[in-house]
PDB file of C-alpha atoms in Angstrom:
ATOM      1  CA  MET A  21     -30.234-122.364   4.131  1.00  0.00           C
ATOM      2  CA  LYS A  22     -31.070-124.014   7.072  1.00  0.00           C
ATOM      3  CA  LYS A  23     -29.879-123.561  10.356  1.00  0.00           C
ATOM      4  CA  TRP A  24     -29.070-127.484  10.741  1.00  0.00           C
ATOM      5  CA  THR A  25     -27.380-127.150   7.661  1.00  0.00           C
ATOM      6  CA  VAL A  26     -24.180-125.357   9.514  1.00  0.00           C
ATOM      7  CA  LEU A  27     -24.608-127.152  12.979  1.00  0.00           C
ATOM      8  CA  PHE A  28     -25.160-131.070  11.327  1.00  0.00           C
ATOM      9  CA  PRO A  29     -21.364-131.036  10.484  1.00  0.00           C
ATOM     10  CA  LEU A  30     -19.886-128.917  13.152  1.00  0.00           C
ATOM     11  CA  ILE A  31     -21.247-130.489  15.311  1.00  0.00           C
ATOM     12  CA  SER A  32     -20.359-134.006  13.567  1.00  0.00           C
ATOM     13  CA  ILE A  33     -16.232-132.373  13.320  1.00  0.00           C
ATOM     14  CA  LEU A  34     -16.372-131.500  16.537  1.00  0.00           C
ATOM     15  CA  PHE A  35     -17.671-134.726  17.959  1.00  0.00           C
ATOM     16  CA  LEU A  36     -14.754-135.993  15.667  1.00  0.00           C
ATOM     17  CA  LEU A  37     -12.280-134.396  17.271  1.00  0.00           C
ATOM     18  CA  TRP A  38     -13.082-135.005  20.323  1.00  0.00           C
ATOM     19  CA  ILE A  39     -12.855-138.591  19.146  1.00  0.00           C
ATOM     20  CA  GLU A  40      -9.603-137.954  17.710  1.00  0.00           C
ATOM     21  CA  GLN A  41      -8.107-135.170  20.957  1.00  0.00           C
ATOM     22  CA  GLY A  42     -10.024-135.853  24.120  1.00  0.00           C
ATOM     23  CA  ILE A  43     -10.571-140.040  24.683  1.00  0.00           C
ATOM     24  CA  GLU A  44      -8.332-142.511  24.350  1.00  0.00           C
ATOM     25  CA  VAL A  45      -9.341-144.928  22.018  1.00  0.00           C
ATOM     26  CA  SER A  46      -7.499-146.809  19.020  1.00  0.00           C
ATOM     27  CA  TYR A  47      -7.693-146.183  15.536  1.00  0.00           C
ATOM     28  CA  VAL A  48     -10.351-148.722  14.364  1.00  0.00           C
ATOM     29  CA  TRP A  49     -13.024-146.904  17.454  1.00  0.00           C
ATOM     30  CA  LYS A  50     -12.140-143.799  15.402  1.00  0.00           C
ATOM     31  CA  THR A  51     -12.014-144.573  11.809  1.00  0.00           C
ATOM     32  CA  LEU A  52     -15.660-146.733  13.130  1.00  0.00           C
ATOM     33  CA  ALA A  53     -16.874-142.880  14.519  1.00  0.00           C
ATOM     34  CA  LYS A  54     -15.687-141.792  11.269  1.00  0.00           C
ATOM     35  CA  VAL A  55     -18.084-144.177   9.627  1.00  0.00           C
ATOM     36  CA  LEU A  56     -20.715-143.100  11.169  1.00  0.00           C
ATOM     37  CA  ILE A  57     -21.682-139.676  11.584  1.00  0.00           C
ATOM     38  CA  PHE A  58     -19.835-139.096   7.900  1.00  0.00           C
ATOM     39  CA  VAL A  59     -21.944-141.651   6.145  1.00  0.00           C
ATOM     40  CA  VAL A  60     -24.630-144.141   8.060  1.00  0.00           C
ATOM     41  CA  PHE A  61     -26.568-141.355  10.276  1.00  0.00           C
ATOM     42  CA  PRO A  62     -26.750-139.129   6.815  1.00  0.00           C
ATOM     43  CA  VAL A  63     -28.091-141.989   4.741  1.00  0.00           C
ATOM     44  CA  LEU A  64     -30.735-142.545   7.575  1.00  0.00           C
ATOM     45  CA  VAL A  65     -31.722-139.025   8.217  1.00  0.00           C
ATOM     46  CA  LEU A  66     -31.575-138.460   4.144  1.00  0.00           C
ATOM     47  CA  ARG A  67     -32.949-141.926   2.781  1.00  0.00           C
ATOM     48  CA  SER A  68     -34.972-139.888   0.554  1.00  0.00           C
ATOM     49  CA  SER A  69     -32.119-138.433  -0.935  1.00  0.00           C
ATOM     50  CA  THR A  70     -31.450-139.677  -4.558  1.00  0.00           C
ATOM     51  CA  PHE A  71     -27.105-138.558  -3.628  1.00  0.00           C
ATOM     52  CA  ASP A  72     -27.103-137.594  -6.908  1.00  0.00           C
ATOM     53  CA  PHE A  73     -23.102-136.538  -6.194  1.00  0.00           C
ATOM     54  CA  LEU A  74     -22.044-140.752  -6.381  1.00  0.00           C
ATOM     55  CA  GLN A  75     -24.061-141.593  -9.717  1.00  0.00           C
ATOM     56  CA  ILE A  76     -20.373-142.508 -11.629  1.00  0.00           C
ATOM     57  CA  ARG A  77     -21.849-141.810 -15.189  1.00  0.00           C
ATOM     58  CA  LYS A  78     -22.319-138.099 -14.897  1.00  0.00           C
ATOM     59  CA  THR A  79     -18.671-138.036 -14.102  1.00  0.00           C
ATOM     60  CA  GLN A  80     -17.098-136.153 -17.291  1.00  0.00           C
ATOM     61  CA  LYS A  81     -14.134-137.402 -18.301  1.00  0.00           C
ATOM     62  CA  LYS A  82     -12.435-134.408 -19.230  1.00  0.00           C
ATOM     63  CA  SER A  83     -12.752-134.274 -15.326  1.00  0.00           C
ATOM     64  CA  ILE A  84     -11.106-137.391 -14.969  1.00  0.00           C
ATOM     65  CA  TYR A  85      -7.847-137.092 -16.404  1.00  0.00           C
ATOM     66  CA  ILE A  86      -7.938-132.631 -14.969  1.00  0.00           C
ATOM     67  CA  ALA A  87      -7.967-135.025 -11.451  1.00  0.00           C
ATOM     68  CA  LEU A  88      -5.308-136.943 -12.789  1.00  0.00           C
ATOM     69  CA  GLY A  89      -2.968-133.909 -13.828  1.00  0.00           C
ATOM     70  CA  LEU A  90      -3.604-132.500 -10.587  1.00  0.00           C
ATOM     71  CA  GLY A  91      -3.279-135.317  -8.340  1.00  0.00           C
ATOM     72  CA  LEU A  92       0.022-135.941  -9.707  1.00  0.00           C
ATOM     73  CA  ILE A  93       0.709-131.643  -8.816  1.00  0.00           C
ATOM     74  CA  VAL A  94      -0.817-131.985  -5.312  1.00  0.00           C
ATOM     75  CA  ALA A  95       1.510-134.958  -4.570  1.00  0.00           C
ATOM     76  CA  GLY A  96       4.456-133.701  -5.844  1.00  0.00           C
ATOM     77  CA  THR A  97       3.760-130.546  -3.529  1.00  0.00           C
ATOM     78  CA  ILE A  98       3.202-132.302  -1.379  1.00  0.00           C
ATOM     79  CA  LEU A  99       6.868-134.234  -1.230  1.00  0.00           C
ATOM     80  CA  SER A 100       8.614-131.189  -1.711  1.00  0.00           C
ATOM     81  CA  THR A 101       7.401-129.483   0.780  1.00  0.00           C
ATOM     82  CA  PHE A 102       8.341-132.045   3.150  1.00  0.00           C
ATOM     83  CA  MET A 103      11.548-131.966   2.030  1.00  0.00           C
ATOM     84  CA  LEU A 104      12.174-128.069   2.174  1.00  0.00           C
ATOM     85  CA  LEU A 105      10.368-128.579   6.670  1.00  0.00           C
ATOM     86  CA  ASN A 106      11.919-131.451   6.836  1.00  0.00           C
ATOM     87  CA  ASP A 107      14.089-130.300   9.466  1.00  0.00           C
ATOM     88  CA  LEU A 108      11.220-128.457  11.484  1.00  0.00           C
ATOM     89  CA  ILE A 109       9.249-131.733  11.468  1.00  0.00           C
ATOM     90  CA  ASP A 110      10.122-133.664  14.678  1.00  0.00           C
ATOM     91  CA  LEU A 111       9.827-137.561  12.258  1.00  0.00           C
ATOM     92  CA  VAL A 112      10.363-139.363  15.614  1.00  0.00           C
ATOM     93  CA  ALA A 113       8.403-137.561  17.904  1.00  0.00           C
ATOM     94  CA  LEU A 114       5.541-138.274  15.097  1.00  0.00           C
ATOM     95  CA  GLN A 115       6.275-141.902  14.873  1.00  0.00           C
ATOM     96  CA  LYS A 116       5.977-142.193  18.616  1.00  0.00           C
ATOM     97  CA  ASP A 117       2.723-140.558  18.714  1.00  0.00           C
ATOM     98  CA  LEU A 118       0.978-142.685  16.124  1.00  0.00           C
ATOM     99  CA  GLU A 119       2.595-146.176  17.965  1.00  0.00           C
ATOM    100  CA  THR A 120       1.794-145.272  21.175  1.00  0.00           C
ATOM    101  CA  ARG A 121      -1.595-142.563  20.913  1.00  0.00           C
ATOM    102  CA  VAL A 122      -2.719-144.243  17.900  1.00  0.00           C
ATOM    103  CA  GLY A 123      -1.804-147.824  17.709  1.00  0.00           C
ATOM    104  CA  VAL A 124       0.149-147.670  14.197  1.00  0.00           C
ATOM    105  CA  THR A 125       3.056-149.187  13.799  1.00  0.00           C
ATOM    106  CA  ALA A 126       5.619-150.639  11.288  1.00  0.00           C
ATOM    107  CA  SER A 127       3.690-153.849  11.235  1.00  0.00           C
ATOM    108  CA  VAL A 128       0.396-152.871  10.449  1.00  0.00           C
ATOM    109  CA  PHE A 129       1.268-149.204   8.886  1.00  0.00           C
ATOM    110  CA  PRO A 130       0.681-151.197   4.527  1.00  0.00           C
ATOM    111  CA  PHE A 131      -3.175-152.306   5.989  1.00  0.00           C
ATOM    112  CA  VAL A 132      -3.496-148.994   7.533  1.00  0.00           C
ATOM    113  CA  ALA A 133      -1.987-147.005   4.003  1.00  0.00           C
ATOM    114  CA  VAL A 134      -4.499-149.216   2.061  1.00  0.00           C
ATOM    115  CA  TYR A 135      -7.707-147.600   4.006  1.00  0.00           C
ATOM    116  CA  ILE A 136      -6.112-144.193   3.911  1.00  0.00           C
ATOM    117  CA  LEU A 137      -5.929-143.989   0.582  1.00  0.00           C
ATOM    118  CA  PHE A 138      -9.255-146.101  -0.927  1.00  0.00           C
ATOM    119  CA  GLY A 139     -11.833-145.916   2.241  1.00  0.00           C
ATOM    120  CA  ASN A 140     -10.829-142.744   4.669  1.00  0.00           C
ATOM    121  CA  SER A 141     -10.551-140.560   1.739  1.00  0.00           C
ATOM    122  CA  PHE A 142     -14.264-141.521   0.072  1.00  0.00           C
ATOM    123  CA  LEU A 143     -15.500-141.038   3.220  1.00  0.00           C
ATOM    124  CA  GLU A 144     -14.269-137.466   3.758  1.00  0.00           C
ATOM    125  CA  GLU A 145     -15.705-136.643  -0.299  1.00  0.00           C
ATOM    126  CA  PHE A 146     -18.344-138.074   0.658  1.00  0.00           C
ATOM    127  CA  PHE A 147     -18.859-135.699   3.547  1.00  0.00           C
ATOM    128  CA  PHE A 148     -17.356-132.536   2.841  1.00  0.00           C
ATOM    129  CA  ARG A 149     -17.246-132.395  -1.502  1.00  0.00           C
ATOM    130  CA  GLY A 150     -20.349-134.510  -1.596  1.00  0.00           C
ATOM    131  CA  LEU A 151     -23.136-134.299   0.981  1.00  0.00           C
ATOM    132  CA  LEU A 152     -22.106-130.234   2.407  1.00  0.00           C
ATOM    133  CA  VAL A 153     -21.746-129.547  -0.856  1.00  0.00           C
ATOM    134  CA  ASP A 154     -25.096-130.517  -1.417  1.00  0.00           C
ATOM    135  CA  LEU A 155     -27.043-129.206   1.774  1.00  0.00           C
ATOM    136  CA  LEU A 156     -25.300-125.316   0.623  1.00  0.00           C
ATOM    137  CA  LYS A 157     -26.325-126.091  -2.875  1.00  0.00           C
ATOM    138  CA  GLU A 158     -28.927-123.426  -2.849  1.00  0.00           C
ATOM    139  CA  SER A 159     -26.281-121.195  -0.870  1.00  0.00           C
ATOM    140  CA  ARG A 160     -22.651-119.104  -1.929  1.00  0.00           C
ATOM    141  CA  LEU A 161     -21.362-120.662   1.308  1.00  0.00           C
ATOM    142  CA  LYS A 162     -21.207-123.877  -0.732  1.00  0.00           C
ATOM    143  CA  TRP A 163     -18.143-122.669  -1.938  1.00  0.00           C
ATOM    144  CA  PHE A 164     -16.912-121.241   0.953  1.00  0.00           C
ATOM    145  CA  LEU A 165     -17.993-124.004   4.417  1.00  0.00           C
ATOM    146  CA  PRO A 166     -17.459-127.277   3.308  1.00  0.00           C
ATOM    147  CA  SER A 167     -13.478-126.551   2.859  1.00  0.00           C
ATOM    148  CA  LEU A 168     -13.493-124.235   6.090  1.00  0.00           C
ATOM    149  CA  PHE A 169     -14.840-127.395   8.049  1.00  0.00           C
ATOM    150  CA  PHE A 170     -12.470-129.668   5.931  1.00  0.00           C
ATOM    151  CA  ALA A 171      -9.753-127.651   6.911  1.00  0.00           C
ATOM    152  CA  ILE A 172     -10.620-127.399  10.630  1.00  0.00           C
ATOM    153  CA  TYR A 173     -11.817-131.327  11.086  1.00  0.00           C
ATOM    154  CA  HIS A 174      -7.752-132.149  10.218  1.00  0.00           C
ATOM    155  CA  ILE A 175      -6.274-130.011  13.155  1.00  0.00           C
ATOM    156  CA  ALA A 176      -7.307-132.775  15.107  1.00  0.00           C
ATOM    157  CA  ILE A 177      -5.052-135.227  14.049  1.00  0.00           C
ATOM    158  CA  PHE A 178      -2.669-132.229  12.967  1.00  0.00           C
ATOM    159  CA  LEU A 179      -2.628-130.874  16.904  1.00  0.00           C
ATOM    160  CA  PRO A 180       0.126-133.161  17.925  1.00  0.00           C
ATOM    161  CA  TRP A 181       2.655-133.396  15.500  1.00  0.00           C
ATOM    162  CA  PHE A 182       3.474-129.396  14.044  1.00  0.00           C
ATOM    163  CA  GLU A 183       4.259-126.469  15.720  1.00  0.00           C
ATOM    164  CA  TRP A 184       1.753-123.270  15.003  1.00  0.00           C
ATOM    165  CA  SER A 185       3.388-121.909  11.871  1.00  0.00           C
ATOM    166  CA  ILE A 186       3.368-125.390  10.576  1.00  0.00           C
ATOM    167  CA  LEU A 187      -0.039-126.396  11.903  1.00  0.00           C
ATOM    168  CA  LEU A 188      -1.356-123.266   9.752  1.00  0.00           C
ATOM    169  CA  LEU A 189       0.475-123.876   7.002  1.00  0.00           C
ATOM    170  CA  ALA A 190      -0.911-127.431   6.768  1.00  0.00           C
ATOM    171  CA  VAL A 191      -4.588-126.040   7.451  1.00  0.00           C
ATOM    172  CA  ALA A 192      -4.417-123.149   4.786  1.00  0.00           C
ATOM    173  CA  GLY A 193      -3.209-125.659   2.596  1.00  0.00           C
ATOM    174  CA  LEU A 194      -6.209-128.036   3.312  1.00  0.00           C
ATOM    175  CA  PHE A 195      -8.628-125.013   3.296  1.00  0.00           C
ATOM    176  CA  ILE A 196      -7.387-124.075  -0.276  1.00  0.00           C
ATOM    177  CA  GLY A 197      -7.171-128.050  -1.739  1.00  0.00           C
ATOM    178  CA  GLY A 198     -10.632-128.186  -0.215  1.00  0.00           C
ATOM    179  CA  LEU A 199     -11.946-125.452  -2.854  1.00  0.00           C
ATOM    180  CA  ILE A 200      -9.454-127.229  -6.090  1.00  0.00           C
ATOM    181  CA  PHE A 201     -11.256-130.330  -5.311  1.00  0.00           C
ATOM    182  CA  GLN A 202     -14.795-128.563  -4.864  1.00  0.00           C
ATOM    183  CA  TRP A 203     -13.957-126.632  -8.254  1.00  0.00           C
ATOM    184  CA  ILE A 204     -13.129-129.987 -10.366  1.00  0.00           C
ATOM    185  CA  ASN A 205     -16.385-131.987  -9.332  1.00  0.00           C
ATOM    186  CA  GLU A 206     -18.241-128.578 -10.052  1.00  0.00           C
ATOM    187  CA  LYS A 207     -19.452-129.962 -13.751  1.00  0.00           C
ATOM    188  CA  SER A 208     -20.019-133.299 -13.027  1.00  0.00           C
ATOM    189  CA  GLY A 209     -21.332-132.732 -10.065  1.00  0.00           C
ATOM    190  CA  THR A 210     -19.970-135.953  -8.572  1.00  0.00           C
ATOM    191  CA  ILE A 211     -17.366-136.293  -6.022  1.00  0.00           C
ATOM    192  CA  TYR A 212     -14.884-139.052  -8.519  1.00  0.00           C
ATOM    193  CA  PRO A 213     -12.969-136.144  -9.495  1.00  0.00           C
ATOM    194  CA  SER A 214     -12.067-134.837  -6.438  1.00  0.00           C
ATOM    195  CA  TRP A 215     -11.388-138.095  -4.629  1.00  0.00           C
ATOM    196  CA  ILE A 216      -8.534-139.259  -7.190  1.00  0.00           C
ATOM    197  CA  ILE A 217      -7.332-135.970  -6.246  1.00  0.00           C
ATOM    198  CA  HIS A 218      -7.152-136.664  -3.185  1.00  0.00           C
ATOM    199  CA  ILE A 219      -6.112-139.953  -3.330  1.00  0.00           C
ATOM    200  CA  PHE A 220      -2.209-138.570  -4.682  1.00  0.00           C
ATOM    201  CA  ALA A 221      -2.284-136.225  -1.557  1.00  0.00           C
ATOM    202  CA  ASP A 222      -2.730-139.174   0.842  1.00  0.00           C
ATOM    203  CA  ILE A 223       0.065-141.218  -1.605  1.00  0.00           C
ATOM    204  CA  GLY A 224       2.503-138.385  -1.309  1.00  0.00           C
ATOM    205  CA  ILE A 225       1.219-137.830   2.680  1.00  0.00           C
ATOM    206  CA  LEU A 226       2.115-142.075   2.724  1.00  0.00           C
ATOM    207  CA  LEU A 227       5.005-141.805   0.658  1.00  0.00           C
ATOM    208  CA  ILE A 228       6.305-139.293   4.079  1.00  0.00           C
ATOM    209  CA  GLY A 229       5.097-142.885   6.178  1.00  0.00           C
ATOM    210  CA  VAL A 230       7.432-144.841   4.551  1.00  0.00           C
ATOM    211  CA  TYR A 231       9.972-143.078   4.664  1.00  0.00           C
ATOM    212  CA  MET A 232       9.555-142.559   8.750  1.00  0.00           C
ATOM    213  CA  PHE A 233       8.907-146.111   9.335  1.00  0.00           C
ATOM    214  CA  TYR A 234      10.896-148.214   7.363  1.00  0.00           C
ATOM    215  CA  ILE A 235      14.142-145.728   5.753  1.00  0.00           C
ATOM    216  CA  LYS A 236      15.057-142.810   8.259  1.00  0.00           C
TER     217      LYS A 236
END
């Protein structure tokens, strides 16, 4: 395994952490930075690669069915956890942070939600479950590092919102979720089964957003 296969994602994630927390830019600029780092730059550098993990015809139907079932379980788990820990989460502060720091308000939330479901989820699956796994395919670390980087990356998003106990719980859940995502992709060798689960997970999170912006 070449050193750059570890340094590349680490530097990429640190750069995105800086974009997320170090400077004040709008959600649009953060999204553009993610597109460049997660997809455009790797495609340009690895332009000779065939990116086999994008070949949808390789995806087994059984993996799709399993992904649909697991997706429902994941979404249900997220919503159940939220209901159990609701008293520990300051939704008012969370909403204020989204509106002031990120620029996500009730009026733009539906558009952001559509992007998160189908755009952001694909970017993350391409990078963490496709590109990184492919780069590490000759190493046993392919089962550990992509899921670890996936969890670390999300610290930047959760950091201003939760107490450390909930933050650690969320990061642990993301790491375990990353392992599950990778396992479901293993037989097909494509990212589409994990993308389905990711979409369901985002549905659970976005339903919390609906409650926060429009119901509470």
